[in-house]
Short mmCIF file of C-alpha atoms and ligand atoms in Angstrom, two decimals:
data_model
loop_
_atom_site.label_atom_id
_atom_site.label_comp_id
_atom_site.label_asym_id
_atom_site.label_seq_id
_atom_site.Cartn_x
_atom_site.Cartn_y
_atom_site.Cartn_z
CA MET U 1 50.20 145.87 180.13
CA SER U 2 53.60 144.92 178.59
CA PRO U 3 54.04 145.66 174.89
CA PRO U 4 53.86 142.81 172.40
CA PRO U 5 57.03 141.07 171.62
CA ALA U 6 59.09 142.23 168.57
CA ASP U 7 59.00 139.87 165.80
CA VAL U 8 62.64 139.80 165.58
CA ALA U 9 65.57 141.08 167.98
CA LEU U 10 69.07 141.66 166.44
CA ILE U 11 71.70 141.91 169.06
CA GLY U 12 74.80 143.82 167.92
CA ALA U 13 74.90 146.36 165.21
CA GLY U 14 77.75 145.21 162.95
CA ILE U 15 77.50 144.14 159.31
CA MET U 16 75.89 140.71 160.15
CA SER U 17 72.91 142.20 161.89
CA ALA U 18 72.64 145.07 159.49
CA THR U 19 72.52 142.61 156.44
CA LEU U 20 70.00 140.31 158.21
CA GLY U 21 67.84 143.40 159.01
CA ALA U 22 67.83 144.32 155.31
CA LEU U 23 67.07 141.04 154.25
CA ILE U 24 64.00 140.67 156.71
CA GLN U 25 62.86 144.18 155.82
CA ARG U 26 62.72 143.04 152.09
CA LEU U 27 60.95 139.68 152.83
CA GLU U 28 58.53 140.66 155.80
CA PRO U 29 58.17 144.46 155.72
CA ASP U 30 55.56 144.38 158.24
CA TRP U 31 57.58 142.65 160.93
CA SER U 32 58.88 144.55 163.89
CA VAL U 33 62.46 144.42 164.43
CA GLU U 34 64.56 145.81 167.43
CA ILE U 35 68.36 146.08 167.36
CA PHE U 36 70.24 146.31 170.69
CA GLU U 37 73.94 147.72 170.51
CA SER U 38 76.05 148.14 173.49
CA LEU U 39 78.18 150.88 172.22
CA ASP U 40 77.43 154.43 171.23
CA GLU U 41 77.29 154.10 167.55
CA VAL U 42 76.82 151.30 164.79
CA ALA U 43 79.86 149.26 163.66
CA LEU U 44 82.49 150.33 166.12
CA GLU U 45 83.88 146.68 166.57
CA SER U 46 85.01 144.41 163.99
CA SER U 47 83.06 145.88 161.08
CA ASN U 48 84.63 149.30 161.72
CA ALA U 49 86.82 150.28 158.54
CA TRP U 50 89.98 150.30 160.56
CA HIS U 51 89.40 147.07 162.47
CA ASN U 52 89.48 144.74 159.41
CA ALA U 53 91.39 144.97 155.99
CA GLY U 54 88.29 145.72 153.94
CA THR U 55 88.86 143.00 151.39
CA GLY U 56 85.95 141.89 149.45
CA HIS U 57 87.13 138.42 149.56
CA ALA U 58 86.23 136.75 146.29
CA GLY U 59 89.04 134.17 146.00
CA PHE U 60 91.28 136.21 143.74
CA CYS U 61 94.25 136.71 146.06
CA GLU U 62 94.01 134.28 148.93
CA LEU U 63 96.67 131.68 148.20
CA ASP U 64 95.98 129.64 151.51
CA TYR U 65 92.63 128.83 150.35
CA ALA U 66 94.26 126.33 147.77
CA VAL U 67 94.99 122.96 149.30
CA PRO U 68 97.83 120.77 147.67
CA ARG U 69 96.45 117.25 146.92
CA PRO U 70 98.68 114.10 147.52
CA ASN U 71 99.00 113.76 143.59
CA GLY U 72 100.64 117.22 143.33
CA THR U 73 97.52 119.02 142.00
CA LEU U 74 95.77 121.83 143.80
CA ASP U 75 92.29 121.82 145.26
CA VAL U 76 91.01 125.27 144.44
CA SER U 77 87.41 124.51 145.67
CA THR U 78 87.52 127.07 148.45
CA SER U 79 88.60 129.93 146.24
CA ILE U 80 85.66 129.13 143.81
CA ALA U 81 83.07 128.67 146.63
CA THR U 82 84.46 132.23 148.02
CA GLY U 83 83.98 133.82 144.57
CA GLU U 84 80.39 132.39 144.44
CA GLN U 85 79.74 133.83 147.80
CA PHE U 86 81.04 137.29 146.91
CA HIS U 87 78.93 137.32 143.88
CA ILE U 88 75.90 136.71 146.01
CA THR U 89 76.98 139.70 148.05
CA ARG U 90 77.55 141.85 144.79
CA GLN U 91 73.94 141.09 143.52
CA PHE U 92 72.38 142.03 146.87
CA TRP U 93 74.10 145.22 147.22
CA SER U 94 73.30 146.15 143.51
CA ALA U 95 69.60 145.35 144.16
CA LEU U 96 69.60 147.70 147.36
CA LEU U 97 71.45 150.41 145.25
CA ALA U 98 68.94 149.96 142.41
CA SER U 99 66.03 150.58 145.08
CA GLY U 100 67.74 153.42 146.90
CA GLU U 101 67.96 151.42 150.19
CA LEU U 102 71.73 152.08 149.86
CA PRO U 103 73.20 155.39 148.95
CA THR U 104 75.87 155.75 146.03
CA ALA U 105 78.25 152.83 145.92
CA SER U 106 81.30 154.77 146.13
CA ARG U 107 80.53 155.60 149.91
CA PHE U 108 81.20 151.81 150.73
CA VAL U 109 82.93 149.92 147.91
CA GLN U 110 85.96 151.03 145.75
CA PRO U 111 87.29 149.10 142.71
CA MET U 112 90.62 147.92 143.95
CA PRO U 113 92.46 145.13 141.81
CA HIS U 114 93.46 142.11 143.89
CA LEU U 115 96.88 140.74 143.38
CA ALA U 116 98.71 137.59 144.62
CA PHE U 117 102.35 138.40 144.97
CA VAL U 118 105.36 136.16 145.75
CA ALA U 119 108.99 136.11 145.62
CA GLY U 120 111.44 133.30 145.43
CA ALA U 121 111.79 130.44 143.00
CA GLU U 122 109.55 127.89 144.96
CA ASN U 123 106.86 130.42 145.47
CA VAL U 124 106.89 131.51 141.96
CA ALA U 125 106.40 127.94 140.86
CA PHE U 126 103.42 127.51 143.41
CA LEU U 127 101.96 130.73 142.19
CA ARG U 128 102.18 129.63 138.40
CA GLN U 129 100.45 126.37 139.39
CA TRP U 130 97.67 128.22 141.37
CA TYR U 131 97.15 130.67 138.45
CA ASP U 132 97.02 127.64 135.81
CA THR U 133 94.61 125.75 137.90
CA LEU U 134 92.27 128.81 138.54
CA ARG U 135 92.35 130.44 135.22
CA ARG U 136 90.29 127.33 133.83
CA GLU U 137 87.34 128.21 136.13
CA PRO U 138 84.98 130.60 134.55
CA LEU U 139 84.75 133.03 137.68
CA PHE U 140 88.60 133.54 137.45
CA ALA U 141 89.09 133.68 133.62
CA GLY U 142 90.07 137.32 133.56
CA MET U 143 92.77 136.88 135.90
CA ARG U 144 96.34 137.71 134.57
CA TYR U 145 99.81 136.46 135.46
CA SER U 146 103.23 137.87 135.05
CA ASP U 147 106.72 137.26 136.30
CA ASP U 148 108.11 140.37 134.54
CA SER U 149 109.00 143.08 137.10
CA GLY U 150 108.26 145.78 134.47
CA GLN U 151 104.53 144.56 134.18
CA ILE U 152 104.34 143.98 137.98
CA GLY U 153 105.59 147.47 138.59
CA GLU U 154 102.65 148.75 136.31
CA TRP U 155 100.33 147.00 138.76
CA SER U 156 102.17 148.35 141.91
CA ARG U 157 105.45 150.28 141.98
CA ALA U 158 105.53 149.51 145.75
CA LEU U 159 106.18 145.83 145.08
CA VAL U 160 109.12 146.18 142.76
CA ASP U 161 110.84 149.63 143.66
CA GLY U 162 114.17 148.91 145.56
CA ARG U 163 114.01 144.93 144.87
CA GLU U 164 117.09 142.97 144.04
CA SER U 165 116.78 142.44 140.41
CA GLU U 166 118.04 138.77 140.59
CA GLN U 167 115.19 137.69 142.98
CA PRO U 168 112.45 135.88 140.93
CA ILE U 169 109.00 137.48 141.60
CA ALA U 170 105.60 136.86 140.24
CA ALA U 171 102.20 138.20 140.57
CA THR U 172 98.45 137.61 139.47
CA TYR U 173 96.14 140.59 138.78
CA GLU U 174 92.35 140.74 138.93
CA ALA U 175 90.90 144.01 137.90
CA SER U 176 87.43 143.48 139.47
CA GLY U 177 88.55 143.21 143.15
CA THR U 178 87.07 145.51 145.61
CA ASP U 179 88.09 147.44 148.89
CA VAL U 180 84.92 147.68 151.07
CA ASP U 181 84.24 149.88 154.05
CA TYR U 182 82.02 147.31 155.95
CA GLY U 183 81.54 150.04 158.69
CA ALA U 184 80.03 152.46 156.32
CA MET U 185 77.97 149.69 154.78
CA ALA U 186 76.40 148.58 158.04
CA ARG U 187 75.60 152.20 159.08
CA ALA U 188 73.94 152.71 155.56
CA LEU U 189 71.85 149.42 155.86
CA ILE U 190 70.88 150.25 159.47
CA ASP U 191 70.00 153.97 158.55
CA ALA U 192 67.69 152.52 155.83
CA GLN U 193 65.90 150.24 158.28
CA VAL U 194 65.48 152.94 161.05
CA ALA U 195 63.97 155.13 158.43
CA ARG U 196 61.39 152.39 157.81
CA GLY U 197 60.43 151.95 161.56
CA VAL U 198 63.27 149.50 162.85
CA GLN U 199 64.03 150.62 166.51
CA LEU U 200 67.69 150.92 167.16
CA HIS U 201 68.78 151.00 170.93
CA LEU U 202 72.30 152.29 171.32
CA ARG U 203 74.20 152.01 174.49
CA HIS U 204 72.01 148.85 175.40
CA ARG U 205 74.17 145.86 176.35
CA VAL U 206 72.23 142.63 176.34
CA THR U 207 73.15 140.66 179.40
CA ASP U 208 70.79 137.64 179.43
CA LEU U 209 68.38 135.57 177.23
CA GLU U 210 65.71 133.50 178.55
CA GLN U 211 63.10 131.46 176.78
CA ASP U 212 59.68 133.12 177.39
CA GLY U 213 56.69 131.18 175.88
CA ASP U 214 57.44 130.79 172.11
CA GLY U 215 60.07 133.68 172.16
CA TRP U 216 62.63 135.10 174.39
CA ARG U 217 63.06 137.65 177.22
CA ILE U 218 65.96 139.81 176.64
CA THR U 219 67.62 141.62 179.59
CA HIS U 220 69.54 144.64 178.48
CA ARG U 221 71.45 147.20 180.51
CA SER U 222 71.61 150.83 179.40
CA PRO U 223 72.25 154.19 181.08
CA ALA U 224 68.59 154.33 182.14
CA GLY U 225 69.09 150.95 184.10
CA THR U 226 68.32 147.25 183.45
CA ARG U 227 65.12 146.44 181.43
CA THR U 228 63.78 143.50 179.61
CA SER U 229 62.24 143.33 176.19
CA ARG U 230 60.51 140.41 174.35
CA ALA U 231 60.99 139.04 170.85
CA ARG U 232 59.71 135.93 169.02
CA PHE U 233 63.00 135.41 167.28
CA VAL U 234 66.59 136.47 168.30
CA PHE U 235 69.68 136.77 166.10
CA VAL U 236 72.90 136.98 168.16
CA GLY U 237 75.09 139.00 165.79
CA ALA U 238 77.35 140.22 168.71
CA GLY U 239 80.62 139.30 167.04
CA GLY U 240 83.00 138.39 169.93
CA GLY U 241 80.15 138.73 172.43
CA SER U 242 78.17 136.01 170.60
CA LEU U 243 79.72 133.03 172.24
CA GLN U 244 78.77 134.30 175.87
CA LEU U 245 75.23 135.09 174.80
CA LEU U 246 74.60 131.86 173.00
CA GLN U 247 75.94 130.10 176.11
CA ARG U 248 73.65 132.04 178.33
CA SER U 249 70.61 131.13 175.92
CA GLY U 250 71.02 127.65 177.04
CA ILE U 251 70.41 126.23 173.42
CA PRO U 252 71.83 122.68 173.18
CA GLU U 253 73.24 123.79 169.74
CA ALA U 254 75.70 126.17 171.49
CA ASP U 255 77.01 123.34 173.80
CA GLY U 256 80.70 122.61 173.56
CA TYR U 257 81.75 125.69 171.59
CA ALA U 258 84.74 127.65 172.89
CA GLY U 259 86.55 130.52 171.59
CA PHE U 260 90.20 131.98 171.71
CA PRO U 261 90.97 135.69 171.08
CA VAL U 262 93.49 136.70 168.75
CA SER U 263 93.92 140.61 168.35
CA GLY U 264 95.08 142.07 165.02
CA LYS U 265 97.39 144.83 164.38
CA PHE U 266 98.16 146.55 161.05
CA LEU U 267 100.99 148.96 160.05
CA ARG U 268 99.52 151.92 158.32
CA THR U 269 100.72 154.80 156.20
CA ARG U 270 98.87 157.98 155.07
CA THR U 271 102.01 159.35 153.36
CA ARG U 272 100.53 160.56 149.98
CA GLU U 273 103.66 159.78 148.01
CA VAL U 274 103.87 156.20 149.32
CA VAL U 275 100.03 155.71 149.08
CA ALA U 276 100.13 156.63 145.49
CA THR U 277 102.63 153.93 144.62
CA HIS U 278 100.23 151.10 145.66
CA ARG U 279 96.73 151.31 144.52
CA VAL U 280 95.78 147.57 144.78
CA LYS U 281 95.46 144.81 147.31
CA ALA U 282 98.29 142.38 147.25
CA TYR U 283 98.26 139.08 149.27
CA GLY U 284 101.46 137.15 149.82
CA ARG U 285 101.88 133.53 150.90
CA ALA U 286 102.05 132.53 154.45
CA GLU U 287 105.39 131.20 155.67
CA GLN U 288 105.81 127.50 156.62
CA GLY U 289 104.00 126.78 159.96
CA VAL U 290 102.03 130.29 159.79
CA PRO U 291 98.27 129.64 159.59
CA GLY U 292 96.41 131.24 156.60
CA MET U 293 95.11 134.09 158.50
CA GLY U 294 98.75 135.16 159.01
CA ALA U 295 99.33 135.47 155.26
CA PRO U 296 100.92 138.94 154.87
CA HIS U 297 98.90 141.53 152.70
CA LEU U 298 99.51 145.16 151.65
CA ASP U 299 96.18 146.84 151.10
CA HIS U 300 95.31 150.06 149.62
CA ARG U 301 92.36 151.45 151.59
CA THR U 302 89.94 154.17 151.06
CA VAL U 303 88.19 155.41 154.07
CA ASP U 304 86.08 158.57 154.17
CA GLY U 305 87.48 159.52 150.88
CA GLU U 306 91.23 159.45 152.15
CA GLY U 307 93.62 156.92 150.73
CA SER U 308 95.91 154.89 152.90
CA VAL U 309 97.93 151.62 152.86
CA LEU U 310 97.70 148.92 155.43
CA PHE U 311 100.19 146.09 155.99
CA GLY U 312 99.62 143.16 158.28
CA PRO U 313 98.04 141.34 160.03
CA PHE U 314 100.32 140.98 163.11
CA ALA U 315 98.67 138.76 165.81
CA GLY U 316 98.56 139.79 169.40
CA PHE U 317 97.14 138.38 172.50
CA ASP U 318 94.39 140.15 174.60
CA PRO U 319 91.87 138.05 176.68
CA ARG U 320 88.92 140.38 175.73
CA PHE U 321 86.68 138.88 173.09
CA LEU U 322 85.57 142.56 171.88
CA LYS U 323 87.66 145.66 171.87
CA ALA U 324 85.39 147.18 174.27
CA GLY U 325 85.06 143.86 176.16
CA SER U 326 86.41 142.56 179.47
CA ARG U 327 89.74 141.06 180.55
CA LEU U 328 87.69 138.28 181.93
CA ASP U 329 85.93 137.37 178.65
CA LEU U 330 88.10 134.26 178.17
CA LEU U 331 87.62 132.95 181.62
CA ARG U 332 83.94 133.58 181.54
CA THR U 333 83.50 131.43 178.59
CA VAL U 334 85.26 128.38 179.97
CA ARG U 335 82.56 125.62 180.85
CA PRO U 336 83.05 122.08 182.00
CA GLY U 337 81.58 121.22 178.47
CA ASN U 338 84.16 122.98 176.52
CA ILE U 339 87.40 122.87 178.49
CA GLY U 340 88.31 119.42 177.11
CA ALA U 341 87.92 120.96 173.59
CA MET U 342 90.28 123.85 174.45
CA LEU U 343 92.97 121.61 175.82
CA HIS U 344 92.96 119.41 172.82
CA VAL U 345 93.22 122.24 170.48
CA ALA U 346 96.13 123.68 172.52
CA LYS U 347 97.97 120.09 172.30
CA ASP U 348 97.07 119.59 168.58
CA ASN U 349 98.04 123.21 167.30
CA VAL U 350 101.56 123.75 168.59
CA ASP U 351 102.41 125.45 165.31
CA LEU U 352 99.75 127.90 165.73
CA LEU U 353 100.75 128.60 169.41
CA THR U 354 104.32 129.06 168.42
CA TYR U 355 103.35 131.46 165.72
CA LEU U 356 101.28 133.55 168.06
CA ILE U 357 104.01 133.71 170.84
CA ARG U 358 106.33 134.87 167.85
CA GLU U 359 103.99 137.53 166.82
CA ILE U 360 103.29 138.81 170.20
CA THR U 361 107.02 139.27 171.04
CA ALA U 362 107.86 140.69 167.34
CA SER U 363 109.51 144.11 167.76
CA HIS U 364 108.65 147.10 165.63
CA GLY U 365 111.95 146.30 163.56
CA LYS U 366 110.84 142.70 162.78
CA GLN U 367 107.49 143.96 161.78
CA MET U 368 109.05 146.44 159.41
CA ARG U 369 111.34 143.89 157.99
CA ALA U 370 108.12 141.72 157.29
CA LEU U 371 106.70 144.67 155.50
CA ARG U 372 109.85 145.20 153.32
CA LYS U 373 109.43 141.77 151.97
CA LEU U 374 106.44 143.19 150.03
CA MET U 375 107.45 146.92 149.99
CA PRO U 376 111.21 146.98 149.87
CA THR U 377 111.59 150.77 150.16
CA ALA U 378 109.24 151.08 153.19
CA ASP U 379 110.46 153.86 155.63
CA ASP U 380 109.92 153.48 159.31
CA GLY U 381 108.93 157.17 159.56
CA ASP U 382 105.96 156.92 157.44
CA TRP U 383 104.20 153.78 159.27
CA GLU U 384 102.22 153.75 162.51
CA LEU U 385 100.95 150.51 164.26
CA ILE U 386 97.16 150.48 164.69
CA THR U 387 95.14 147.91 166.66
CA ALA U 388 92.43 146.13 164.33
CA GLY U 389 89.55 144.14 165.73
CA GLN U 390 89.52 141.23 168.07
CA ARG U 391 88.91 137.82 166.33
CA VAL U 392 87.59 134.85 168.28
CA GLN U 393 88.75 131.74 166.80
CA VAL U 394 85.91 129.18 167.31
CA ILE U 395 86.75 125.96 168.85
CA GLY U 396 84.24 123.17 168.10
CA LYS U 397 84.22 119.45 168.22
CA ASP U 398 84.88 116.90 165.55
CA ALA U 399 82.86 113.72 165.00
CA ASN U 400 84.67 112.04 167.65
CA GLY U 401 84.06 114.83 170.27
CA ARG U 402 87.63 116.14 170.16
CA GLY U 403 88.37 119.75 170.02
CA ARG U 404 88.78 121.26 166.62
CA LEU U 405 90.00 124.93 165.72
CA GLN U 406 87.57 126.20 163.06
CA PHE U 407 88.79 129.00 160.91
CA GLY U 408 85.59 129.77 159.13
CA THR U 409 82.35 131.37 159.98
CA GLU U 410 80.14 129.15 162.20
CA LEU U 411 76.34 129.67 162.00
CA VAL U 412 74.57 128.09 165.11
CA THR U 413 70.82 127.81 164.56
CA SER U 414 68.13 126.44 166.91
CA PRO U 415 64.92 126.64 164.80
CA GLY U 416 62.83 124.93 167.49
CA ASN U 417 63.96 127.60 169.84
CA ARG U 418 63.89 130.63 167.21
CA LEU U 419 67.33 131.70 167.95
CA ALA U 420 70.45 131.78 165.91
CA GLY U 421 73.92 133.27 166.24
CA LEU U 422 77.15 133.67 164.50
CA LEU U 423 80.67 132.67 165.70
CA GLY U 424 83.94 133.08 163.90
CA ALA U 425 85.74 135.75 161.80
CA SER U 426 86.91 134.51 158.36
CA PRO U 427 86.28 135.13 155.41
CA GLY U 428 83.97 137.40 157.47
CA ALA U 429 82.21 140.47 156.46
CA SER U 430 82.37 139.42 152.80
CA THR U 431 80.07 136.54 153.33
CA ALA U 432 77.43 138.49 155.27
CA VAL U 433 74.84 138.17 152.54
CA PRO U 434 75.22 134.35 151.83
CA VAL U 435 75.51 133.46 155.48
CA MET U 436 72.49 135.61 156.52
CA ILE U 437 70.48 134.06 153.66
CA ARG U 438 71.43 130.52 154.86
CA LEU U 439 70.48 131.62 158.42
CA LEU U 440 66.92 132.42 157.11
CA GLN U 441 66.70 129.01 155.46
CA GLU U 442 67.87 127.08 158.56
CA ALA U 443 65.98 129.02 161.14
CA PHE U 444 62.80 129.73 159.43
CA PRO U 445 62.28 126.10 157.66
CA ASP U 446 58.56 126.73 157.26
CA ARG U 447 58.65 130.31 155.88
CA TYR U 448 61.79 129.91 153.65
CA PRO U 449 59.89 128.21 150.64
CA GLY U 450 57.79 131.44 150.33
CA TRP U 451 60.94 133.64 150.67
CA ALA U 452 62.84 131.80 147.91
CA ASP U 453 61.40 133.66 144.92
CA PRO U 454 61.74 137.06 146.20
CA LEU U 455 65.24 136.28 147.20
CA ARG U 456 66.02 135.14 143.76
CA GLU U 457 64.83 138.46 142.38
CA LEU U 458 67.33 140.15 144.68
CA VAL U 459 70.09 137.56 144.08
CA PRO U 460 69.54 135.67 140.67
CA SER U 461 72.40 133.11 141.29
CA LEU U 462 70.75 131.83 144.52
CA GLY U 463 70.87 128.20 144.40
CA ARG U 464 72.82 127.87 141.16
CA THR U 465 76.58 128.13 140.68
CA MET U 466 77.82 130.78 138.35
CA ASN U 467 81.07 129.02 137.82
CA THR U 468 79.40 126.35 135.74
CA ASP U 469 77.55 128.61 133.36
CA ALA U 470 80.30 131.11 132.07
CA GLU U 471 77.83 133.10 129.68
CA TRP U 472 75.02 133.67 132.32
CA ALA U 473 77.69 134.40 134.94
CA LEU U 474 79.17 137.02 132.67
CA ASP U 475 75.92 138.83 132.19
CA ILE U 476 75.46 138.98 136.25
CA ARG U 477 79.00 140.12 136.63
CA ARG U 478 78.51 142.94 134.10
CA GLU U 479 75.35 144.10 135.87
CA THR U 480 76.88 144.10 139.20
CA ALA U 481 80.14 145.52 138.28
CA ALA U 482 78.17 148.49 136.56
CA ALA U 483 76.01 149.06 139.54
CA LEU U 484 78.88 148.96 142.01
CA GLY U 485 81.32 151.07 139.74
CA LEU U 486 83.83 148.19 139.62
CA ASP U 487 86.71 147.93 136.98
CA GLY U 488 86.43 144.69 135.00
CA VAL U 489 83.73 142.18 135.70
C1 LIG K 501 92.17 141.89 161.78
C2 LIG K 501 90.93 141.72 161.13
C3 LIG K 501 90.89 141.66 159.64
C4 LIG K 501 89.69 141.34 158.95
N1 LIG K 501 89.69 141.56 157.53
C5 LIG K 501 88.66 141.10 156.92
C6 LIG K 501 88.45 141.48 155.34
O1 LIG K 501 89.44 141.95 154.93
N2 LIG K 501 87.46 141.10 154.82
C7 LIG K 501 86.40 140.68 155.44
O2 LIG K 501 85.22 140.38 154.71
N3 LIG K 501 86.33 140.43 156.71
C8 LIG K 501 87.46 140.68 157.51
N4 LIG K 501 87.43 140.36 158.83
C9 LIG K 501 86.28 139.87 159.49
C10 LIG K 501 85.22 140.94 159.56
O3 LIG K 501 85.75 142.05 160.15
C11 LIG K 501 84.04 140.29 160.63
O4 LIG K 501 83.63 139.06 160.01
C12 LIG K 501 82.76 141.22 160.68
O5 LIG K 501 83.02 142.45 160.76
C13 LIG K 501 82.01 140.71 161.84
O6 LIG K 501 80.66 141.37 161.82
P1 LIG K 501 79.83 141.32 163.11
O7 LIG K 501 78.56 142.04 162.68
O8 LIG K 501 79.52 139.70 163.38
O9 LIG K 501 80.61 141.66 164.37
P2 LIG K 501 80.96 143.22 164.83
O10 LIG K 501 81.26 144.15 163.72
O11 LIG K 501 82.04 142.85 165.89
O12 LIG K 501 79.61 143.50 165.60
C14 LIG K 501 79.13 142.98 166.73
C15 LIG K 501 78.46 144.07 167.47
O13 LIG K 501 77.64 143.52 168.58
C16 LIG K 501 77.93 144.36 169.61
N5 LIG K 501 77.82 143.62 170.88
C17 LIG K 501 78.49 142.71 171.44
N6 LIG K 501 78.23 142.25 172.49
C18 LIG K 501 76.93 142.73 172.66
C19 LIG K 501 75.88 142.76 173.67
N7 LIG K 501 76.00 141.87 174.84
N8 LIG K 501 74.80 143.49 173.65
C20 LIG K 501 74.59 144.33 172.67
N9 LIG K 501 75.57 144.47 171.61
C21 LIG K 501 76.75 143.63 171.67
C22 LIG K 501 79.28 145.07 169.57
O14 LIG K 501 79.49 146.28 170.27
C23 LIG K 501 79.49 145.08 167.98
O15 LIG K 501 78.91 146.47 167.60
C24 LIG K 501 88.55 140.83 159.45
C25 LIG K 501 88.67 140.71 160.98
C26 LIG K 501 89.58 141.12 161.70
C27 LIG K 501 89.72 141.07 163.19
#
């Protein structure tokens, strides 16, 4: 007799599956959950600490989120929405810390001020406008601004040392920013689930998904051979591998999607004296014609207790959809239903293609020159180039069926078919909690009303906006800042 199907199968053991598993364990502790991961360990792809920048994106420093309106004002709604989302994440982490489901906060989150930093008169004027617009919003009321190099030097020596004194510079500073090791977080979440009975199958690569009664038959390949398992509900949290699996599942909601891989690289230094000059995350402004994901940033990181500074990202091209993927990944996802969208996107995004070609052919000298725009004293000998995670930019279709490049995270749910998956990379890991809560709402419409109250106990701001109730928001911020050991609120 074959064993009964699991209630839930999570494909991939990155931060998304880890977060969904943690939510399910809270809401339905009796459900059986199995996790299938193709690699030897949890979180070795994009969620690994060195494969992303570790920014807890809260809207404090990402200048490209602001959209200029025709009347000259700035639309900062994306910054506010990102802030709201990260506060949901902070509340969930705090609740898991309080219940002991996560170990000490310092294992995965560090207080790390977030700065936006620019040079040149035009950029300084833009930053001033950005700051003046955002500081009226309660979630951003604590942000500071300065165009004084003495003050900016107190925030980060690296940004001012060696800089021509006549060049105008300006920065904003938000003390409650974070640096997050999403790999450590995913491992801690999955360890807690395994301790409560979740089955984690490492070295099990899922190769096929077929509908089976009211659930799914999952084919997986492991060193022991090819086997099948069954589950009533499947989450495809396979990162760059999600598109192929969603296509294989045959759900209509995955029709028409395509993906384009962009690999990331960072310059990294571990030289102590250099690292000591920059204990913040500083995000610059993308140059004209460069997409937001190409905005330069200089990040202090703490990984396994050791400090370092990363600069990047530099884009590269690799046809694989995962670092451990196949060179045929891109080809394998091309279908008659998505090739038109891919061609449209290529035609409509000449700027992006030019940027990618420029990046791929950039020499080490050019990369160092880009770094010196933020850290003028950077010395070649202190920096090494490391390869970060693979991003698969999602190509979807607009209302007219025309291909459209999507920069956000795309949740694909098929409630009738009891399957959901996640595509896309940005803002990524920081949004894991709100995105996985949205998944529960969309994929389990019958169950969700019964989960809403327990979810609000974990995340009091769920379904409300913190930005419109300053005092209440401040209480929540104080509580979560204390739980996570953050500076400021
Ligand atoms: C250069 C770069 C910088 C970034 N910086 C940030 C940042 O600063 N802040 C932020 O919030 N986000 C950032 N992100 C985004 C963030 O890293 C991702 O959104 C997040 O890690 C995705 O998590 P995931 O669980 O979906 O995917 P992953 O972590 O990639 O996990 C997917 C897992 O699925 C497994 N898998 C794949 N196929 C199969 C299969 N067929 N069978 C079984 N297992 C499979 C993989 O081995 C992997 O372990 C960045 C990303 C990149 C590339």
